[in-house]
PDB file of C-alpha atoms and ligand atoms in Angstrom:
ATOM      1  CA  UNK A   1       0.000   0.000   0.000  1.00 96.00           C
ATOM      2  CA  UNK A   2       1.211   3.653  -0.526  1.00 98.00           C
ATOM      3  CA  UNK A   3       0.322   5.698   2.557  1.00 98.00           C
ATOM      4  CA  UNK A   4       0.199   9.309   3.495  1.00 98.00           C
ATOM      5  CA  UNK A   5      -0.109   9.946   7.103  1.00 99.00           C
ATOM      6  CA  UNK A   6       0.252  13.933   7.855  1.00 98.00           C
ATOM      7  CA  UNK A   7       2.513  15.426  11.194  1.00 98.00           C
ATOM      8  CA  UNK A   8       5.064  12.276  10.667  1.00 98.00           C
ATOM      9  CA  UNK A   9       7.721  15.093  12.346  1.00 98.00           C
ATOM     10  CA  UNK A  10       6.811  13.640  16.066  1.00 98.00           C
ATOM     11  CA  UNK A  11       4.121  12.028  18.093  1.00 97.00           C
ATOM     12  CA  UNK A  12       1.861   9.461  16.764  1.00 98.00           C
ATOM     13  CA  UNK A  13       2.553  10.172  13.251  1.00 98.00           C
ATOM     14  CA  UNK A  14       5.731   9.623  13.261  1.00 98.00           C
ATOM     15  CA  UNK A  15       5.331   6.231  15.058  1.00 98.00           C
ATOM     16  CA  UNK A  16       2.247   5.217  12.588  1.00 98.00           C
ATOM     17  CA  UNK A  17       4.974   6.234   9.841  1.00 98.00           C
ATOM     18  CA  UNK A  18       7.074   4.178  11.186  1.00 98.00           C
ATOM     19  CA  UNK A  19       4.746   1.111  11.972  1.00 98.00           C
ATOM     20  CA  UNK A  20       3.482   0.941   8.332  1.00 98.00           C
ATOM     21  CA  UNK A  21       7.300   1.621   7.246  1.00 98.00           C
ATOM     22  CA  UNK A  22       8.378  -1.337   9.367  1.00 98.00           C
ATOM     23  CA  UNK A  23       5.388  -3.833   7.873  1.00 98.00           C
ATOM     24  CA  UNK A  24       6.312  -3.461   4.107  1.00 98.00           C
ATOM     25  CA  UNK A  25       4.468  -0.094   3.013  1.00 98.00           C
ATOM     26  CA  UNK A  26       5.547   3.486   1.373  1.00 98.00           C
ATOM     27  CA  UNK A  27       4.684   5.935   3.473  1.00 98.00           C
ATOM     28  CA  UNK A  28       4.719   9.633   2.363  1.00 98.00           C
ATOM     29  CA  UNK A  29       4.745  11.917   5.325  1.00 98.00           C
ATOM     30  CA  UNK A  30       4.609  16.271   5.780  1.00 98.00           C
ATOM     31  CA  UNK A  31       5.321  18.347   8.227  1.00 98.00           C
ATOM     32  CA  UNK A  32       6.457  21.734   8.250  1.00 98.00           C
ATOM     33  CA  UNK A  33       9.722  21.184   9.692  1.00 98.00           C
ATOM     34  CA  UNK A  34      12.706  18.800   8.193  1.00 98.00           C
ATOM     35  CA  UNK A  35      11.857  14.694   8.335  1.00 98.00           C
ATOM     36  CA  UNK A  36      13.071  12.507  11.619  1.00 98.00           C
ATOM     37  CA  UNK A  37      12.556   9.374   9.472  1.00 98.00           C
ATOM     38  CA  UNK A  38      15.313   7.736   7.565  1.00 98.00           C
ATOM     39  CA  UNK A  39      13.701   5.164   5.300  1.00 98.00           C
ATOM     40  CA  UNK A  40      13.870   4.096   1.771  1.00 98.00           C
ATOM     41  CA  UNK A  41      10.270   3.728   1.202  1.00 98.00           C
ATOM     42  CA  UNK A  42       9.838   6.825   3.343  1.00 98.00           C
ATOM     43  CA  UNK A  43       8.920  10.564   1.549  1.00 98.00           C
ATOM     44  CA  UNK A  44       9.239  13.555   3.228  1.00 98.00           C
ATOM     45  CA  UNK A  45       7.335  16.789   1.957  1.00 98.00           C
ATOM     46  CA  UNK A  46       7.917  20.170   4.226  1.00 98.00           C
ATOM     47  CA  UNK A  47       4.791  21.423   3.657  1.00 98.00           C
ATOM     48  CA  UNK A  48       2.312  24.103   5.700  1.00 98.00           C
ATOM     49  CA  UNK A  49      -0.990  22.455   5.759  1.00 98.00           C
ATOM     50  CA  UNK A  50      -2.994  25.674   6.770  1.00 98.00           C
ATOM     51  CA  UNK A  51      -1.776  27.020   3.465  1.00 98.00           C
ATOM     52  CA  UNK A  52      -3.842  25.566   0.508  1.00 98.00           C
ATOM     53  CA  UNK A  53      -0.872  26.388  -1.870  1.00 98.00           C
ATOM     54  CA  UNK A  54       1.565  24.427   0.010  1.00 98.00           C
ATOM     55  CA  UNK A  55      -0.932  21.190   0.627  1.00 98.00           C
ATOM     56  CA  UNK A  56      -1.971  21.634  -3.277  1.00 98.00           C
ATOM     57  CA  UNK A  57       1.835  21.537  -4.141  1.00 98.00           C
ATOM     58  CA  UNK A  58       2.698  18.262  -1.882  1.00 98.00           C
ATOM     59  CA  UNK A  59      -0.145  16.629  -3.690  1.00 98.00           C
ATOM     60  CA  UNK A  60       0.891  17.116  -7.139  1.00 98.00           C
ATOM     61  CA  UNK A  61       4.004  15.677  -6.282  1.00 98.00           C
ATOM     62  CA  UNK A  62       3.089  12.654  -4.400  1.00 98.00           C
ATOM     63  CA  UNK A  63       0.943  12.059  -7.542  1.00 98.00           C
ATOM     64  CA  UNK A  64       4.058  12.674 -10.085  1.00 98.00           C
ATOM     65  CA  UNK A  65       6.165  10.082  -7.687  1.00 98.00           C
ATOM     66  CA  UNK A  66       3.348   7.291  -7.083  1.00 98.00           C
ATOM     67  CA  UNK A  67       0.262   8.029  -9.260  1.00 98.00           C
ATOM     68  CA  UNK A  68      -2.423   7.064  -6.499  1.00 98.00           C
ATOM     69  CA  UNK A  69      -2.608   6.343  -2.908  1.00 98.00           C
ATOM     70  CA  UNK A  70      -4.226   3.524  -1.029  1.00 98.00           C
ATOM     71  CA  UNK A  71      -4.838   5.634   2.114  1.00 98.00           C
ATOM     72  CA  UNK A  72      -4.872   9.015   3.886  1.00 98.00           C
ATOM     73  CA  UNK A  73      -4.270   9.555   7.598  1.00 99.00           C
ATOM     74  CA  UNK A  74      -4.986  13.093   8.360  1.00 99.00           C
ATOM     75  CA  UNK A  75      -3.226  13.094  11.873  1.00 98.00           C
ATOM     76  CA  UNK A  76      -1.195  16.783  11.648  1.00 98.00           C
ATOM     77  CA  UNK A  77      -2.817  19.202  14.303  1.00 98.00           C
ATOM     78  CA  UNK A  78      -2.456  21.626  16.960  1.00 98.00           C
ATOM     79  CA  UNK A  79      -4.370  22.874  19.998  1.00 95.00           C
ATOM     80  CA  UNK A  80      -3.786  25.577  22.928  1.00 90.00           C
ATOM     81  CA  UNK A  81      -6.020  25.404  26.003  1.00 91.00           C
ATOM     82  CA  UNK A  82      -6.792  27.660  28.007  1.00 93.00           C
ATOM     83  CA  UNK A  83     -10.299  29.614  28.630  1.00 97.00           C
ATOM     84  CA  UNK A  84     -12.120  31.021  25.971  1.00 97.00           C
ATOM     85  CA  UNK A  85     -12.381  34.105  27.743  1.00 97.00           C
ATOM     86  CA  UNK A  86      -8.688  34.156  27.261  1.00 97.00           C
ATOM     87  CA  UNK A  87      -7.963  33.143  23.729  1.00 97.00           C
ATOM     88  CA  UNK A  88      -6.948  35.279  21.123  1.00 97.00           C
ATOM     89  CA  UNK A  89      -9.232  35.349  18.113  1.00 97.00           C
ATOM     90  CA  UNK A  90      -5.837  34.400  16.078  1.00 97.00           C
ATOM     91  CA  UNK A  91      -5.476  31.322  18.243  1.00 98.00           C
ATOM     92  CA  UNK A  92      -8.908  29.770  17.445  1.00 98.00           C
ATOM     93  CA  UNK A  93      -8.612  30.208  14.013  1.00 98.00           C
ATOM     94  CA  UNK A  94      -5.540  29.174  13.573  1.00 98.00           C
ATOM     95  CA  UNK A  95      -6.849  25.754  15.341  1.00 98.00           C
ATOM     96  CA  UNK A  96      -9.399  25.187  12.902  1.00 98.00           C
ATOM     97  CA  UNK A  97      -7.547  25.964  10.256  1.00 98.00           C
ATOM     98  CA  UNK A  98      -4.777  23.140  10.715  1.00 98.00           C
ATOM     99  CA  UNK A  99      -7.759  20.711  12.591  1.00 98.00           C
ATOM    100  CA  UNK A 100     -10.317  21.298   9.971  1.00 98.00           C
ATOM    101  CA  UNK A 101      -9.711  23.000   7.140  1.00 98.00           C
ATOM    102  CA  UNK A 102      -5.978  21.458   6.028  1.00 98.00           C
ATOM    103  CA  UNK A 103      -8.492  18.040   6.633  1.00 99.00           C
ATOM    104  CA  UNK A 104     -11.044  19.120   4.341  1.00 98.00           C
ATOM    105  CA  UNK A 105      -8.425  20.579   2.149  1.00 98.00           C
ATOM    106  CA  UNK A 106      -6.011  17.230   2.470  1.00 98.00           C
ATOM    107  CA  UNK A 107      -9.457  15.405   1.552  1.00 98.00           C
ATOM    108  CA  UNK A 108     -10.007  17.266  -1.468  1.00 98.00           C
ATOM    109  CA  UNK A 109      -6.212  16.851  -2.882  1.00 98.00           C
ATOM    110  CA  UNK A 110      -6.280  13.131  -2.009  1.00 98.00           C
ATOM    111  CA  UNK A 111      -9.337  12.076  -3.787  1.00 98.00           C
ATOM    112  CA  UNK A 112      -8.061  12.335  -6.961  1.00 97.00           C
ATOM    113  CA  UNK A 113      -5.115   9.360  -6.046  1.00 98.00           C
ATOM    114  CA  UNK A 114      -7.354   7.508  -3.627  1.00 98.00           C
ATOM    115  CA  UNK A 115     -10.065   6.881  -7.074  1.00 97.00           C
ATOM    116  CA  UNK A 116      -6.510   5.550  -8.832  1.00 97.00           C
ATOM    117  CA  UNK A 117      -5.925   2.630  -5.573  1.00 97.00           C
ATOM    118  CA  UNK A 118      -6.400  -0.377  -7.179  1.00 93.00           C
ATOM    119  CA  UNK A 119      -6.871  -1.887  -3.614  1.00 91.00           C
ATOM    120  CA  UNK A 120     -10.263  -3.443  -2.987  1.00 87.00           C
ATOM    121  CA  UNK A 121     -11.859   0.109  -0.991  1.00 88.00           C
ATOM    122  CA  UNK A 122      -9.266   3.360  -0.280  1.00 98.00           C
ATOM    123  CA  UNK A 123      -9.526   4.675   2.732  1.00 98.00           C
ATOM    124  CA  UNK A 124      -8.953   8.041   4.954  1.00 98.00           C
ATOM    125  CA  UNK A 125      -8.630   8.335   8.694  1.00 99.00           C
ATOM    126  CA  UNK A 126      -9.073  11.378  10.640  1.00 99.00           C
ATOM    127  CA  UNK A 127      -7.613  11.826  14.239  1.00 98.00           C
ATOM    128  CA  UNK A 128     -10.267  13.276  17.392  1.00 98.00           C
ATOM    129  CA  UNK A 129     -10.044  13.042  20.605  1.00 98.00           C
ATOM    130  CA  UNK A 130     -12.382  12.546  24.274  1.00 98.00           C
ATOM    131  CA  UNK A 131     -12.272  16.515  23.973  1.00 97.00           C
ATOM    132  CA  UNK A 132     -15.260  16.068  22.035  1.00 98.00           C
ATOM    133  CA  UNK A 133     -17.627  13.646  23.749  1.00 98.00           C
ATOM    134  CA  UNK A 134     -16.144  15.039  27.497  1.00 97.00           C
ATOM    135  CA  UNK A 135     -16.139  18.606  26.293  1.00 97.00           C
ATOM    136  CA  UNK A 136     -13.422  19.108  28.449  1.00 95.00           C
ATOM    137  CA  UNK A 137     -13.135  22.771  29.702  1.00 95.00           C
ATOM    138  CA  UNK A 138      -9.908  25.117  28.346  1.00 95.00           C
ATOM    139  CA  UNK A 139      -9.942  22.786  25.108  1.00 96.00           C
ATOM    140  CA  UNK A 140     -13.191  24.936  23.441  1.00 98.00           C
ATOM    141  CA  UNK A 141     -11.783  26.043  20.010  1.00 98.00           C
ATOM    142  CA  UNK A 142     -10.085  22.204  20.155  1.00 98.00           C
ATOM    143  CA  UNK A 143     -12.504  20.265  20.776  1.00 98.00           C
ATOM    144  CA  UNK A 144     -14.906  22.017  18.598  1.00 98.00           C
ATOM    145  CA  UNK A 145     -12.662  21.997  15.377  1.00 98.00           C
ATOM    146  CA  UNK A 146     -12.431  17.806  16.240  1.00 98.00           C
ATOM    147  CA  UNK A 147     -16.011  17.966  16.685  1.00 98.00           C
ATOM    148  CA  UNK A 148     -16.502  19.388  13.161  1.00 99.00           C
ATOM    149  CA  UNK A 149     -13.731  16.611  11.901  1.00 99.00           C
ATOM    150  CA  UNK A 150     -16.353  13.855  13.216  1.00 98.00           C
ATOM    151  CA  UNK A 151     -18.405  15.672  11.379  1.00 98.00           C
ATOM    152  CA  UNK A 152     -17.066  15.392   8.212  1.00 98.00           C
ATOM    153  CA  UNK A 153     -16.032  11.790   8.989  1.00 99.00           C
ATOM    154  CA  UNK A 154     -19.808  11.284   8.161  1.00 98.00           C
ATOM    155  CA  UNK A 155     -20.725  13.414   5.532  1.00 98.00           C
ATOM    156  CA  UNK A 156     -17.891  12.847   3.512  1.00 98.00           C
ATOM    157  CA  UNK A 157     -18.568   9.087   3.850  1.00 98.00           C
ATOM    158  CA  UNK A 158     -21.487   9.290   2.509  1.00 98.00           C
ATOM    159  CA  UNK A 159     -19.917  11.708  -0.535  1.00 98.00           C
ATOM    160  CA  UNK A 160     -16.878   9.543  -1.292  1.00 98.00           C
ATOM    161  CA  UNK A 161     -18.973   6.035  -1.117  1.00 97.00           C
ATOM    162  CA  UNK A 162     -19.533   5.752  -5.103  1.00 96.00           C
ATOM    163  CA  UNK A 163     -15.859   6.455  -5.284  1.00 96.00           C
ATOM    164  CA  UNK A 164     -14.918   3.244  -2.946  1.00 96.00           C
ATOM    165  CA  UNK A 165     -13.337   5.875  -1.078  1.00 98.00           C
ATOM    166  CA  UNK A 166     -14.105   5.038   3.062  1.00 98.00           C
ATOM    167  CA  UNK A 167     -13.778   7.863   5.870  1.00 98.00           C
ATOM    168  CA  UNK A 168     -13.420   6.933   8.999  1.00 98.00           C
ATOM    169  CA  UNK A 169     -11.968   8.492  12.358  1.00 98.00           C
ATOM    170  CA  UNK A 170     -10.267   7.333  15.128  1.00 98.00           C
ATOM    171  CA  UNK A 171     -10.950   9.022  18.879  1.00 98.00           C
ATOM    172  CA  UNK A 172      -7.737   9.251  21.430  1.00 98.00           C
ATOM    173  CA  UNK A 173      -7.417   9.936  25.058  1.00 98.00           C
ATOM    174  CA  UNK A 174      -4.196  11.439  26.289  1.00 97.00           C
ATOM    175  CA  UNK A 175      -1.080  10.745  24.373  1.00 98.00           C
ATOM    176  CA  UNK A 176       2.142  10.941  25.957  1.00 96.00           C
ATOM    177  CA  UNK A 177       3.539  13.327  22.949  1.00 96.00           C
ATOM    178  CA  UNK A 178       4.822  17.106  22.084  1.00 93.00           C
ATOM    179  CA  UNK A 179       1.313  18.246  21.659  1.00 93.00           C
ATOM    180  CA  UNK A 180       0.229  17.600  25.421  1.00 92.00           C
ATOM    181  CA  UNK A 181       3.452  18.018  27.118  1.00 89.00           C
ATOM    182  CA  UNK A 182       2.890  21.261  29.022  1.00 89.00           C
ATOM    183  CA  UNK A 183      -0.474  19.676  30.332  1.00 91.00           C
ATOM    184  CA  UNK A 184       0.059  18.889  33.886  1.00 92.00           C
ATOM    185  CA  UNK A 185       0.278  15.486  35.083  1.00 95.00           C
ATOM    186  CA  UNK A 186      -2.458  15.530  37.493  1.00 95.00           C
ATOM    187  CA  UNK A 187      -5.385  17.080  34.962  1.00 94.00           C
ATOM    188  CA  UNK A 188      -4.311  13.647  32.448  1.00 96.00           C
ATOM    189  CA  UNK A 189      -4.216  11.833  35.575  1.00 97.00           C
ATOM    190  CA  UNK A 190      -7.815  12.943  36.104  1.00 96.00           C
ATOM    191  CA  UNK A 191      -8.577  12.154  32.754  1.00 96.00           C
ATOM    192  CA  UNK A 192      -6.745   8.684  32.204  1.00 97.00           C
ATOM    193  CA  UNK A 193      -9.068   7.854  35.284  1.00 97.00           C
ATOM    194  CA  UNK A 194     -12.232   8.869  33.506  1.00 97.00           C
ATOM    195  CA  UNK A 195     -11.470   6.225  31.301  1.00 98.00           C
ATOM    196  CA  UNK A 196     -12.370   2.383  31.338  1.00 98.00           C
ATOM    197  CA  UNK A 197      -9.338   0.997  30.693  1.00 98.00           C
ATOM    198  CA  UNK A 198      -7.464   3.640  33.068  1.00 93.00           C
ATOM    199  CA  UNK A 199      -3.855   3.418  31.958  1.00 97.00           C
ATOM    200  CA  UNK A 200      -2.333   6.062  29.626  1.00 97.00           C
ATOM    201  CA  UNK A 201      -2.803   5.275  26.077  1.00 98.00           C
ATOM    202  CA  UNK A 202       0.203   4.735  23.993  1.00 98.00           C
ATOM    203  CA  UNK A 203       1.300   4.817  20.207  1.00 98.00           C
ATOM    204  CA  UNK A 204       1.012   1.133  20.461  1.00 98.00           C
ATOM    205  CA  UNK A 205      -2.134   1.130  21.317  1.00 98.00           C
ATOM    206  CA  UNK A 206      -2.994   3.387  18.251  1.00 98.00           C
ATOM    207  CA  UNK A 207      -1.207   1.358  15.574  1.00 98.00           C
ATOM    208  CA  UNK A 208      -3.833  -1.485  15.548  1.00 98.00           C
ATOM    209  CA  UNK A 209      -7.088   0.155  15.220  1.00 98.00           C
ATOM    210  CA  UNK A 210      -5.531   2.652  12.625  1.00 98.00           C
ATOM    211  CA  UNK A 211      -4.304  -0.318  10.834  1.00 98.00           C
ATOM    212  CA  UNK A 212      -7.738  -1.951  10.808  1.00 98.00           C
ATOM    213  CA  UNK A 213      -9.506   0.942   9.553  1.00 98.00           C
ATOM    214  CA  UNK A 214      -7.581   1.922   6.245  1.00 98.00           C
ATOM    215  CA  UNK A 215      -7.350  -2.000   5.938  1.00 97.00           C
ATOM    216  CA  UNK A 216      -9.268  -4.654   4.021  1.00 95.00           C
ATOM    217  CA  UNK A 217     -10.661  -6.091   7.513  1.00 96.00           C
ATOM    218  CA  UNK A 218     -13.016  -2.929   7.912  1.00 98.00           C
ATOM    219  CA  UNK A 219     -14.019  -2.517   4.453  1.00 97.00           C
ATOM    220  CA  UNK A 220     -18.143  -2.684   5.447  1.00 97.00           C
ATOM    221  CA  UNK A 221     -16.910   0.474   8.216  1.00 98.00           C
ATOM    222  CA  UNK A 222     -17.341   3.712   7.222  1.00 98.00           C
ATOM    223  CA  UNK A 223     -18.427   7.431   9.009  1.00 98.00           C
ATOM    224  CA  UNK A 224     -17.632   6.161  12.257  1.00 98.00           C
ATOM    225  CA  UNK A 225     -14.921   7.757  14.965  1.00 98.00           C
ATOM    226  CA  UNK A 226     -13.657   4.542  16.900  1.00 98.00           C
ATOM    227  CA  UNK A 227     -12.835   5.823  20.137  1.00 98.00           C
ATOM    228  CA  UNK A 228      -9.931   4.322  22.308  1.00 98.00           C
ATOM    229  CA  UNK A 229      -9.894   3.350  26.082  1.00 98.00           C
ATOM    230  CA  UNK A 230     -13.315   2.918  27.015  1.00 97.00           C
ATOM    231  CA  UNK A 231     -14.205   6.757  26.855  1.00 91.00           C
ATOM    232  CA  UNK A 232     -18.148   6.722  26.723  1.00 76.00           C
TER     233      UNK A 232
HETATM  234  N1  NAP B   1      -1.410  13.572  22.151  1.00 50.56           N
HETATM  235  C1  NAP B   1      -2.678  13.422  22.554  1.00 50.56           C
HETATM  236  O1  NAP B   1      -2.953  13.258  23.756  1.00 50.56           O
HETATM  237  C2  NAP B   1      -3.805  13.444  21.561  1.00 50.56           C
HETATM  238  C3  NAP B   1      -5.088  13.098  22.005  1.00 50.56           C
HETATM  239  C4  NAP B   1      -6.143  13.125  21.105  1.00 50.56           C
HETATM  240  C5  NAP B   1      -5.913  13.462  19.790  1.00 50.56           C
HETATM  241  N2  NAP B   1      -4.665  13.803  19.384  1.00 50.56           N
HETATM  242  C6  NAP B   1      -4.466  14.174  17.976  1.00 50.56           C
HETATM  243  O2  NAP B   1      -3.435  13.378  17.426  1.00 50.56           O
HETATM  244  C7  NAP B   1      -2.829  14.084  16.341  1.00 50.56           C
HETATM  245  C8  NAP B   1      -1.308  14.029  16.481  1.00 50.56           C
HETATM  246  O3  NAP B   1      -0.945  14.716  17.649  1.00 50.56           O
HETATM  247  P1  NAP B   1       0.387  14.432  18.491  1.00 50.56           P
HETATM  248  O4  NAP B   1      -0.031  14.302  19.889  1.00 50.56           O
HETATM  249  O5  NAP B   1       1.196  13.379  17.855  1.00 50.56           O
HETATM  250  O6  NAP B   1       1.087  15.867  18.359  1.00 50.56           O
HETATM  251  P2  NAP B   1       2.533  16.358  17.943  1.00 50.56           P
HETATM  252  O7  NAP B   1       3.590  15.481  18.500  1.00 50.56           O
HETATM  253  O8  NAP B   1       2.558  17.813  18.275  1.00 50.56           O
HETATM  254  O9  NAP B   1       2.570  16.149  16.355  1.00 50.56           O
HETATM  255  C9  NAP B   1       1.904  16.994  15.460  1.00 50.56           C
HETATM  256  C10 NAP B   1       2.543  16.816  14.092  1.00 50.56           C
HETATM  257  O10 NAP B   1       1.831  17.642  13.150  1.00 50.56           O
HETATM  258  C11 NAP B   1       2.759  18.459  12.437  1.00 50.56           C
HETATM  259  N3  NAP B   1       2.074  19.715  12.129  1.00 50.56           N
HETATM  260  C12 NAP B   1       1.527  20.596  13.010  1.00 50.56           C
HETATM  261  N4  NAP B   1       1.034  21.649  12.359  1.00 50.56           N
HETATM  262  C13 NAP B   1       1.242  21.429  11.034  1.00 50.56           C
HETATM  263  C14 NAP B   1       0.979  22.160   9.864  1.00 50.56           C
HETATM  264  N5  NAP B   1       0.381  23.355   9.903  1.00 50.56           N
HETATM  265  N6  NAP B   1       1.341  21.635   8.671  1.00 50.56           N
HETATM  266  C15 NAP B   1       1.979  20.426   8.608  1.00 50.56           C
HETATM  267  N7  NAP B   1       2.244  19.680   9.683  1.00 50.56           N
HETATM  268  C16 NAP B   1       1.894  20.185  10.888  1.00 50.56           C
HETATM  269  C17 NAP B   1       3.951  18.629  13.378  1.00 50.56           C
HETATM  270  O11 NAP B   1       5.195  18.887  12.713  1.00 50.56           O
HETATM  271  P3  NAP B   1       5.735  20.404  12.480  1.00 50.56           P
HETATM  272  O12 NAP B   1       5.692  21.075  13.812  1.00 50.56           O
HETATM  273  O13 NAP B   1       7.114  20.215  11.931  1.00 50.56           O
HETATM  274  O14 NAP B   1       4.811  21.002  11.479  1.00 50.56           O
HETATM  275  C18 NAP B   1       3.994  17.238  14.027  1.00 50.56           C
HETATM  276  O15 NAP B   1       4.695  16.340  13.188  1.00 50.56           O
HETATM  277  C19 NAP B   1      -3.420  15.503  16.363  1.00 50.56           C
HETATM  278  O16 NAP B   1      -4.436  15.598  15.398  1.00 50.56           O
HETATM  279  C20 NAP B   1      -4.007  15.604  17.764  1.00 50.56           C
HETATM  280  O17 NAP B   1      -5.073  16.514  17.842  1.00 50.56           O
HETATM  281  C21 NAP B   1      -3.601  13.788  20.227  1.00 50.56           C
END
């Protein structure tokens, strides 16, 4: 399979990269900063997602190099929490515009090489988080930009079906990565506890369901967010 997994820099994308790397794929990664991965079948774009040129650009390449892809896993985004009261217009929209609209644009560029798969069903997998369903307080402009990528998990389902195309997402609890690091340990302790299976989750526990849902095993799945650790 030829895979493009967005925010491969650090954090979970890196170690999906890696994962799918490690199993026999080509992965093509982004990020807006130089590559960490070393890796024959690895590609590296530097690419600003929140700027339509840029993702447009990466695109065009990837289809020069490979002519289709099998799968797209939109993981790259940001966040910033604090209380609405105190965040910055630029701050929110700068949220939705890596956490929803690079998706939606990503989406739109990928289309084009997911009809060309000649796997049985393409897929693309979008990344939320219990910020949503818990509607966890300091996380508003987050959690609603995931909410909208849910969202658009299932109405784009329904749009790309007659294309083969699936959409699915896939719904984390805390990470242990550069995006949450300046949350302190005893609000993810509070939330890790909120959680069925109350031990942090890992990027090993991420691998597997990811790797299900742009797989062959969940072709009859699509416009669902799978969420992780017993959140409900
Ligand atoms: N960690 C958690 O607890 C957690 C929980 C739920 C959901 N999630 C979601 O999981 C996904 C991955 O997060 P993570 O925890 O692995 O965070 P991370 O370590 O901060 O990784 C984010 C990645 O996205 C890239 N990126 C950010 N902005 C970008 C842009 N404008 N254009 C291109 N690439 C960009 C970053 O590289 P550059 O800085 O070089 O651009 C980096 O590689 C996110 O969607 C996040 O919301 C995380």
């Amino acid at each position: 399979m030829i895979l493009m997994i967005t925010g491969t820099r650090t954090g979970i994308g890196k170690a999906l990269a890696e994962h799918f790397l490690e199993v026999g794929h080509d992965v093509v990664g982004c990020s807006r900063r130089p590559s960490t991965i070393d890796h024959p079948r690895y590609r590296h774009h530097e690419a600003d997602l929140a700027d339509l040129g840029q993702t447009k650009r990466m695109f065009r390449s990837v289809r020069q190099e490979y002519g289709k892809l099998d799968a797209l896993v939109n993981n790259a985004g940001t966040s910033s929490m604090n209380h609405f009261l105190t965040t910055p217009d630029e701050v929110s929209r700068k949220i939705f515009d890596i956490n929803f609209f690079a998706v939606l644009n990503c989406c739109r560029e990928a289309v084009k090489l997911l009809r060309k798969s000649t796997e049985q069903t393409s897929a693309i997998l979008n990344v939320s988080t219990v910020a949503v369903p818990w509607a966890i307080e300091g996380q508003l402009a987050y959690s609603a930009s995931k909410s909208a990528v849910e969202q658009l998990v299932r109405v784009m389902s329904k749009e790309l079906s007659t294309f083969g195309i699936r959409v699915n997402g896939i719904g984390l609890p805390p990470v242990h990565t550069m995006l949450t690091r300046t949350v302190p340990r005893p609000k993810i302790d509070t939330l890790i506890a909120r959680q069925a299976i109350s031990r942090q989750c890992t990027t090993a526990d991420i691998v597997g369901p990811v790797e299900f849902l742009i797989g062959r095993q969940s072709e009859f799945i699509t416009g669902e967010t799978l969420f992780l650790g017993g959140v409900h």
